[in-house]
C-alpha cells in the first residue's frame, strides 16, 4: 500500500490548478475555432445574404504584358476634366493619393502629375456598385496606380482640396494596375506641406532633405516638384529655341577628355583602358574649336563635372551646363549683348508660358516675383566696388568679390535699380583665367564678365585670346606648362576669328529664378561630395 505524502491542502490546490488550465485551454480552442471560421468566411467570394453584384467590375488588373487587351480604350487626363463633360463616362488612370471609406461610401483623391480630382465609390445597385467594391476601393494602398471607369458629375460646391474643383468622378469600375507597398518611407502630403506657412495652427511636420533625396522617386511626385522640373525643361527649351532663332548651331562635345578643361586639380579621373582620362569640367575647348572650324555661333546643353569638395547650397559635382560661344566682328560686347538678350527672352518665356507651374511652386515655397530690365542692367567692376564701399565694404581694384560681397551687391542693385538680374563687366585681369583677353585700355582690367540673379553668379564668360603667340605669353605669365595645353594652342594656329562666350549652370538659374534656398531642389538626382545615389 502506497501512502501519499501530499497534504489535503496541496491536493486541493492541484485540483484548482488543473481546472484553471483546462478552462484556459478551452478558451484558446474556442478562439482558434472562431479565427478559423472567420478566415473561412472571408475566403468566400460572397455572402449569400449579400450578393456581390459588382463582380467583374473591380479587383487586381491582370499584369499588363502588351498582349493586346483594351487597346481601343480611351483615357481622359485629370487636368482635362470639367463641367463641359458633366454626365459623360470616362476612363482615368491615376494614382490613389488618399482614400477614406465609411459605411457605404469611399471618398478618394486621384492624382495625375500635379492635377487632382475627387473620386466617389458609393453603393448603388443601378450602377452595380456593391459593398464589396466599396470595401475594395477603401483598402487600396496610397500611391497605387488605378484604372477607374466613372461618370463625370458637376459638384454642388467647389472641391477645395483638388485642382479640379467643379466636378467629381462617380465610379462604376475600379481596378488596381500597380499596387504600392503599404508602408511608405514618406507621405506625399507631408513632403508637399507648405514651408512658407506662418499660421501658428498649421502642422509643423517637415520631411528633411536627406529623407527626400534618399526616396527621390516619391519626393518628385509632389506638385511643387512636378512643376519645378517642368519649368526646368522650359529653361532648356527656351535656351535652345532662342539661340537657334539667333543663328546658333547646337553641338555635342566630349565628356571624356585627355586633359583638364580649365587647368587645376578639380577634375574627376577615370580609368580609360590602359591609361587615365578626365570628366570634362567645361565644353569650352570644343566650343572654341567649333568657332575655329567656322561654325560662327554654337551652343551646347550637357553634363559638366566639378571635383570640388564644396558642400554649399549652390554647388554640385555634376550639373547641366548651358554653354554658348560666338564670333564677333569688332567688340566682345556684341556677344555680351546677345547673351543678355537671351536671358531676357528666357525670363519672358518663363513668365508667359509657365505661370501655372510658378504658381504651383509658390503654394509650397516662398516665391518672390523675379524682376529684370530690358535691356539688362550692365555695370562695370569699378561701379560695383564703389557701391560696396558706400555700403561699408572696402575692396581693392584688383580684388575678386566674395560670395558675401556678391549677395550684398545683389541687394544694393535691387534697391537702386529694381532688378534681380544684372551683368558685371570688366573684371580685374588678375582674377581671371590665362585665356582671358586683357582690356587694351587698362592693363589691370580684362574683357570678361559675370552675370547675376538675386545676387548669385549664374554665368562667367569673357573674350578669349584667339592669337596663339599671345595665348602662350599669357599662359607663361600664369605659370602654366605649355606642353599640357599644346592641343588647345594648336587649334588657333590655323586661323580663328575673335570670339567670346560663357557657361551657365541650369539648376542654379531655376533655383534663383524661383528664389529657392538650395540647388538640390532643382537637381532631379543631385550629386555632391556626400551623395552619389540614387
XYZ file of C-alpha atoms in Angstrom:
534
model
C 0.000 0.000 0.000
C 1.338 3.387 -1.041
C 0.633 6.291 1.202
C 0.570 9.737 -0.423
C 2.892 12.279 1.118
C 0.712 15.225 -0.093
C -1.399 17.089 2.419
C -5.135 17.735 1.760
C -4.378 21.411 1.096
C -1.845 20.528 -1.597
C -4.265 18.131 -3.271
C -6.963 20.821 -3.316
C -4.509 23.311 -4.890
C -3.574 20.878 -7.628
C -7.220 20.312 -8.466
C -7.870 24.056 -8.716
C -4.789 24.486 -10.926
C -5.943 21.686 -13.246
C -9.391 23.247 -13.566
C -7.836 26.627 -14.373
C -5.576 25.096 -17.042
C -8.497 23.205 -18.592
C -10.590 26.377 -18.685
C -7.725 28.291 -20.328
C -7.226 25.540 -22.925
C -10.956 25.520 -23.716
C -10.924 29.304 -24.239
C -7.864 29.069 -26.553
C -9.546 26.319 -28.580
C -12.728 28.392 -28.875
C -10.696 31.428 -30.010
C -8.828 29.332 -32.570
C -12.114 27.899 -33.899
C -13.606 31.395 -34.271
C -10.458 32.542 -36.066
C -10.686 29.594 -38.459
C -14.381 30.276 -39.093
C -13.648 33.963 -39.773
C -10.834 33.031 -42.155
C -13.091 30.570 -43.967
C -15.865 33.171 -44.198
C -13.519 35.835 -45.558
C -12.261 33.370 -48.148
C -15.788 33.024 -49.503
C -16.179 35.086 -52.703
C -19.518 36.463 -51.491
C -22.070 36.224 -48.724
C -25.277 34.523 -49.788
C -27.327 37.159 -47.959
C -25.389 39.990 -49.664
C -24.612 39.020 -53.265
C -21.711 40.865 -54.899
C -23.418 42.442 -57.902
C -20.134 44.272 -58.740
C -18.294 41.077 -59.575
C -16.078 41.647 -62.629
C -16.053 45.415 -62.099
C -13.206 45.685 -59.585
C -10.076 43.902 -58.438
C -6.434 43.471 -59.403
C -5.907 44.049 -63.103
C -4.065 41.295 -64.912
C -0.383 42.115 -65.371
C -0.044 44.300 -68.462
C 2.338 42.477 -70.793
C 1.256 44.169 -74.024
C -0.927 41.230 -75.041
C -3.437 43.472 -76.798
C -6.413 43.881 -74.436
C -8.165 47.235 -74.171
C -6.025 48.938 -76.819
C -9.136 50.729 -78.061
C -9.922 52.166 -74.606
C -9.642 55.968 -74.499
C -8.365 57.560 -71.295
C -9.031 61.139 -70.176
C -6.392 63.241 -68.415
C -7.367 64.564 -64.998
C -6.464 68.130 -65.999
C -8.991 67.954 -68.869
C -11.982 67.086 -66.653
C -14.556 69.872 -66.337
C -18.230 70.849 -66.307
C -18.406 70.551 -70.087
C -18.106 66.777 -69.537
C -20.925 66.611 -66.956
C -22.749 63.273 -67.347
C -20.099 61.733 -69.602
C -18.493 58.374 -68.828
C -14.677 58.347 -68.851
C -11.730 56.079 -68.125
C -8.981 57.607 -65.962
C -5.629 56.119 -64.951
C -4.075 57.895 -61.976
C -2.501 57.425 -58.563
C -4.624 56.997 -55.487
C -3.417 59.870 -53.329
C -5.800 59.402 -50.377
C -8.933 57.399 -49.582
C -11.479 57.343 -46.783
C -14.094 54.577 -46.595
C -17.075 54.775 -44.261
C -20.115 52.556 -44.482
C -21.466 52.502 -47.998
C -19.131 55.185 -49.401
C -15.463 55.667 -50.152
C -14.099 59.118 -50.943
C -10.718 59.234 -52.652
C -8.419 61.719 -54.389
C -6.810 60.726 -57.672
C -3.580 62.433 -58.764
C -2.000 62.677 -62.193
C 1.206 64.730 -62.205
C 0.080 67.941 -60.438
C -3.643 67.539 -61.173
C -6.075 66.032 -58.654
C -9.774 65.107 -58.709
C -12.203 63.651 -56.166
C -13.492 60.115 -56.702
C -16.615 58.729 -55.037
C -17.271 54.979 -54.842
C -20.789 54.621 -53.432
C -23.069 51.584 -53.073
C -25.672 51.773 -55.840
C -27.469 48.825 -57.442
C -28.307 50.756 -60.619
C -24.604 51.437 -61.239
C -23.708 47.943 -59.986
C -21.549 49.232 -57.139
C -21.653 46.812 -54.201
C -20.460 46.997 -50.586
C -17.646 44.644 -51.522
C -16.475 47.041 -54.247
C -16.547 49.998 -51.817
C -14.531 47.969 -49.312
C -12.021 47.007 -52.011
C -11.563 50.668 -53.026
C -11.064 51.678 -49.388
C -8.299 49.079 -48.953
C -6.179 50.107 -51.968
C -2.819 51.366 -50.702
C -1.839 55.007 -51.146
C 0.207 55.826 -54.260
C -1.066 52.766 -56.134
C -1.882 53.271 -59.818
C -5.517 52.501 -60.576
C -7.868 52.460 -63.549
C -11.310 53.940 -62.940
C -14.390 53.941 -65.123
C -16.609 56.724 -63.874
C -19.255 59.293 -64.664
C -18.231 62.950 -64.526
C -20.618 64.775 -62.174
C -20.841 68.505 -61.523
C -20.433 69.270 -57.807
C -22.808 71.463 -55.821
C -19.861 73.264 -54.205
C -16.200 73.530 -55.252
C -13.922 70.703 -54.073
C -11.289 72.891 -52.415
C -8.817 70.060 -51.775
C -8.391 69.251 -55.500
C -7.134 71.143 -58.536
C -10.246 70.015 -60.450
C -12.872 71.704 -58.287
C -16.096 71.857 -60.284
C -16.598 68.122 -60.959
C -16.012 64.758 -59.304
C -15.933 61.180 -60.570
C -18.663 58.676 -59.678
C -17.028 55.232 -60.057
C -18.557 52.215 -61.794
C -15.296 50.210 -62.104
C -12.099 50.276 -60.028
C -9.005 48.248 -60.942
C -5.560 48.215 -59.332
C -2.952 48.427 -62.094
C 0.160 48.634 -59.893
C -0.033 48.442 -56.105
C 2.267 50.473 -53.856
C 3.556 48.850 -50.693
C 1.503 49.624 -47.562
C 4.326 51.330 -45.620
C 5.839 54.308 -47.471
C 9.145 55.927 -46.373
C 7.483 59.343 -46.555
C 3.974 60.656 -47.024
C 3.333 62.812 -50.087
C 1.105 65.159 -48.075
C 3.995 65.752 -45.634
C 6.525 66.285 -48.432
C 4.135 68.735 -50.115
C 3.292 70.692 -46.960
C 3.836 74.479 -47.407
C 7.163 75.633 -45.997
C 6.073 79.265 -46.073
C 3.088 78.834 -43.745
C 3.067 81.419 -40.932
C -0.177 80.114 -39.435
C 0.538 79.142 -35.773
C -2.146 76.439 -36.048
C -0.558 74.836 -39.120
C 1.093 71.419 -38.840
C 4.872 71.686 -38.413
C 5.584 68.282 -39.950
C 8.584 68.512 -42.292
C 10.406 65.905 -44.352
C 14.138 66.542 -44.098
C 16.306 66.883 -47.183
C 18.177 63.583 -46.842
C 14.933 61.617 -46.451
C 13.594 63.333 -49.565
C 16.707 62.621 -51.603
C 17.035 59.028 -50.349
C 13.452 58.451 -51.553
C 13.562 60.810 -54.511
C 11.032 58.925 -56.660
C 8.345 59.554 -54.043
C 9.513 63.098 -53.333
C 9.348 64.001 -57.025
C 5.608 63.254 -57.037
C 4.747 66.382 -55.035
C 3.008 69.134 -57.037
C 5.871 71.594 -56.445
C 8.500 69.149 -57.743
C 6.371 68.263 -60.742
C 6.234 71.998 -61.520
C 9.944 72.683 -60.841
C 11.173 70.092 -63.316
C 8.661 71.064 -65.984
C 9.857 74.641 -65.566
C 13.454 73.395 -65.801
C 12.605 71.666 -69.080
C 11.205 75.029 -70.170
C 14.523 76.778 -69.477
C 16.371 74.274 -71.696
C 13.750 74.509 -74.456
C 13.752 78.321 -74.410
C 17.568 78.384 -74.415
C 17.627 76.124 -77.471
C 14.795 77.876 -79.337
C 16.047 81.417 -78.712
C 19.633 80.695 -79.766
C 18.508 78.668 -82.786
C 16.460 81.677 -83.940
C 19.578 83.807 -83.484
C 21.508 81.575 -85.893
C 23.328 79.353 -83.384
C 24.103 75.693 -84.068
C 23.736 73.106 -81.305
C 26.827 70.924 -80.916
C 27.639 67.951 -78.673
C 31.057 67.856 -77.053
C 33.065 65.018 -75.418
C 32.691 64.453 -71.695
C 35.755 62.182 -71.530
C 38.855 64.264 -72.178
C 42.618 63.789 -72.069
C 43.470 66.883 -70.002
C 41.673 69.165 -67.556
C 39.391 71.615 -69.371
C 40.294 74.636 -67.271
C 43.532 73.641 -65.570
C 43.802 72.941 -61.861
C 43.153 69.767 -59.926
C 39.340 69.884 -59.632
C 38.720 67.073 -62.086
C 37.429 63.513 -61.802
C 39.954 60.973 -63.054
C 38.545 57.892 -64.763
C 40.195 54.686 -65.894
C 40.459 54.722 -69.687
C 41.677 51.350 -70.986
C 45.406 51.239 -70.139
C 45.634 54.908 -69.146
C 43.601 57.613 -67.425
C 41.255 60.324 -68.661
C 39.135 63.057 -67.078
C 35.480 64.050 -66.932
C 35.022 67.423 -68.631
C 34.814 70.487 -66.368
C 33.556 72.520 -69.292
C 32.968 72.217 -73.042
C 34.967 75.410 -73.595
C 37.849 73.981 -75.615
C 35.461 72.278 -78.015
C 33.228 75.339 -78.348
C 36.296 77.367 -79.325
C 37.442 74.692 -81.767
C 33.977 74.799 -83.366
C 34.371 78.567 -83.807
C 37.786 77.925 -85.407
C 36.007 75.428 -87.679
C 33.724 78.228 -88.988
C 30.512 77.358 -87.132
C 30.351 81.044 -86.122
C 27.770 80.638 -83.301
C 27.412 77.465 -81.222
C 25.739 76.256 -78.057
C 25.563 73.002 -76.128
C 23.449 71.528 -73.338
C 25.123 68.771 -71.355
C 26.650 67.419 -68.156
C 29.555 69.264 -66.526
C 31.680 67.728 -63.754
C 33.498 69.578 -60.969
C 35.511 67.659 -58.359
C 35.152 70.417 -55.776
C 34.581 69.473 -52.141
C 32.012 72.266 -51.768
C 29.096 71.375 -49.516
C 27.111 74.559 -50.047
C 23.557 75.440 -51.031
C 24.613 76.198 -54.617
C 27.336 73.709 -55.593
C 27.031 70.296 -57.247
C 29.711 67.928 -58.527
C 27.624 67.254 -61.644
C 25.254 69.755 -63.207
C 23.739 70.676 -66.559
C 25.735 73.306 -68.414
C 24.096 75.658 -70.897
C 27.131 76.879 -72.841
C 27.466 79.186 -75.819
C 30.244 80.694 -77.893
C 30.175 83.053 -80.868
C 32.499 85.009 -83.088
C 32.192 88.770 -83.323
C 33.354 91.454 -85.700
C 34.894 94.249 -83.611
C 33.886 94.208 -79.911
C 33.065 91.456 -77.408
C 30.007 93.453 -76.335
C 28.392 92.071 -79.491
C 28.452 88.728 -77.645
C 27.628 90.240 -74.258
C 24.502 91.901 -75.671
C 23.435 88.612 -77.312
C 23.750 86.694 -74.027
C 21.941 89.429 -72.095
C 19.072 89.460 -74.604
C 18.890 85.638 -74.438
C 18.379 85.778 -70.669
C 15.706 88.461 -71.044
C 13.818 86.289 -73.528
C 14.114 83.244 -71.238
C 12.677 85.248 -68.325
C 9.798 86.458 -70.508
C 9.133 82.910 -71.709
C 9.005 81.560 -68.161
C 6.679 84.364 -67.080
C 4.297 83.933 -70.021
C 4.374 80.180 -70.632
C 4.950 78.722 -67.169
C 2.751 80.875 -64.945
C 0.793 77.858 -63.629
C 3.998 75.972 -62.727
C 5.387 79.037 -60.934
C 2.098 79.374 -59.027
C 2.242 75.678 -58.039
C 5.773 76.064 -56.644
C 4.610 79.185 -54.782
C 1.985 77.124 -52.945
C 4.776 75.278 -51.124
C 7.749 77.660 -51.162
C 8.200 81.411 -50.826
C 8.484 82.524 -54.443
C 9.119 86.228 -54.975
C 8.407 87.523 -58.497
C 11.652 87.766 -60.487
C 12.430 91.296 -61.689
C 14.580 92.214 -64.693
C 15.201 95.125 -67.035
C 15.060 95.097 -70.823
C 17.770 95.644 -71.947
C 19.567 94.203 -68.908
C 21.457 96.403 -66.474
C 25.208 96.400 -67.140
C 27.671 97.694 -64.537
C 31.452 97.841 -64.716
C 33.529 96.343 -61.936
C 34.653 99.757 -60.542
C 30.941 100.665 -60.212
C 30.433 97.604 -58.022
C 33.468 98.459 -55.895
C 32.057 101.960 -55.399
C 28.583 100.687 -54.383
C 30.114 98.244 -51.902
C 32.416 100.934 -50.500
C 29.411 103.187 -49.879
C 27.848 100.256 -48.008
C 30.934 99.900 -45.791
C 32.842 97.151 -47.663
C 36.380 98.054 -48.732
C 37.901 96.176 -51.682
C 40.993 96.791 -53.778
C 40.589 97.411 -57.509
C 42.168 94.012 -58.259
C 40.306 92.008 -55.609
C 37.654 89.473 -56.584
C 34.211 89.523 -54.993
C 33.488 87.033 -52.232
C 30.144 85.241 -52.012
C 29.037 87.660 -49.273
C 30.126 90.646 -51.405
C 28.102 89.310 -54.350
C 24.976 88.846 -52.229
C 25.275 92.321 -50.730
C 25.823 93.806 -54.187
C 22.709 91.980 -55.384
C 20.658 93.625 -52.634
C 22.156 97.045 -53.401
C 21.416 96.673 -57.128
C 17.838 95.549 -56.403
C 17.288 98.563 -54.134
C 18.796 101.065 -56.583
C 17.763 99.671 -59.988
C 14.790 97.392 -59.124
C 16.221 94.355 -60.941
C 17.231 90.848 -59.858
C 19.370 90.313 -62.974
C 22.433 92.288 -63.977
C 25.765 91.997 -65.792
C 29.083 92.904 -64.181
C 31.683 93.746 -66.842
C 35.445 94.414 -66.885
C 36.689 92.122 -64.120
C 40.285 92.571 -62.869
C 42.680 90.630 -65.108
C 44.438 89.158 -62.059
C 41.379 87.121 -61.014
C 40.551 85.658 -64.440
C 41.975 82.596 -66.297
C 45.015 82.851 -68.565
C 42.956 82.657 -71.785
C 41.037 85.876 -70.949
C 41.696 88.825 -73.270
C 43.186 91.814 -71.367
C 41.491 95.215 -71.660
C 43.504 97.240 -74.221
C 42.787 100.500 -72.327
C 43.581 99.297 -68.807
C 46.317 96.673 -68.194
C 44.748 95.727 -64.838
C 41.329 95.048 -66.360
C 40.009 92.383 -68.737
C 37.324 91.805 -71.346
C 35.434 89.482 -69.029
C 32.067 89.463 -67.329
C 29.810 87.633 -64.909
C 26.009 87.626 -64.799
C 23.975 87.505 -61.600
C 20.488 86.521 -60.450
C 19.381 87.598 -56.971
C 22.999 88.322 -56.031
C 24.452 84.959 -57.106
C 26.591 84.255 -60.164
C 24.930 82.190 -62.898
C 27.318 82.841 -65.813
C 31.013 83.522 -66.145
C 32.465 84.459 -69.516
C 34.971 86.507 -71.467
C 36.549 87.316 -74.781
C 39.056 84.501 -75.364
C 42.562 85.103 -76.650
C 42.499 83.777 -80.219
C 46.119 84.593 -81.125
C 48.396 81.575 -80.364
C 51.529 83.579 -79.514
C 49.669 85.920 -77.198
C 47.992 82.888 -75.594
C 51.424 81.317 -74.922
C 52.616 84.587 -73.381
C 49.635 84.757 -71.019
C 49.938 81.055 -70.118
C 53.608 81.516 -69.166
C 52.651 84.561 -67.105
C 50.301 82.279 -65.121
C 52.989 79.601 -64.760
C 51.147 77.053 -66.900
C 53.058 74.208 -68.572
C 52.712 74.904 -72.305
C 53.107 71.224 -73.161
C 49.889 70.398 -71.279
C 47.829 72.807 -73.391
C 49.587 72.215 -76.713
C 46.426 70.872 -78.424
C 44.449 73.888 -77.223
C 47.032 76.356 -78.572
C 47.366 74.445 -81.848
C 43.659 74.963 -82.611
C 44.383 78.698 -83.089
C 47.346 78.261 -85.456
C 45.013 77.597 -88.398
C 43.312 80.980 -88.104
C 40.470 81.715 -85.710
C 38.065 84.683 -85.577
C 37.752 86.783 -82.410
C 35.164 85.172 -80.154
C 33.619 85.182 -76.698
C 31.117 83.147 -74.736
C 30.134 81.798 -71.369
C 28.824 78.883 -69.365
C 25.568 78.814 -67.402
C 24.539 76.448 -64.608
C 20.987 75.405 -65.482
C 19.999 74.208 -61.985
C 21.260 77.465 -60.490
C 19.191 79.534 -62.939
C 15.995 77.708 -61.938
C 16.835 77.886 -58.227
C 17.418 81.644 -58.345
C 14.544 82.444 -60.695
C 12.172 80.826 -58.178
C 14.100 82.109 -55.165
C 14.618 78.619 -53.684
C 17.165 78.081 -50.913
C 19.030 75.006 -52.171
C 20.198 73.807 -55.577
C 19.292 70.222 -54.643
C 15.666 71.257 -55.052
C 16.344 71.880 -58.758
C 18.506 68.822 -59.460
C 16.409 65.722 -60.129
C 19.028 63.318 -58.720
C 21.715 65.588 -57.211
C 25.388 64.708 -56.985
C 27.538 66.377 -54.357
C 30.612 65.351 -52.316
C 28.404 63.307 -49.968
C 25.822 61.906 -52.373
C 26.162 59.630 -55.381
C 22.813 57.788 -55.061
C 20.063 57.196 -56.016
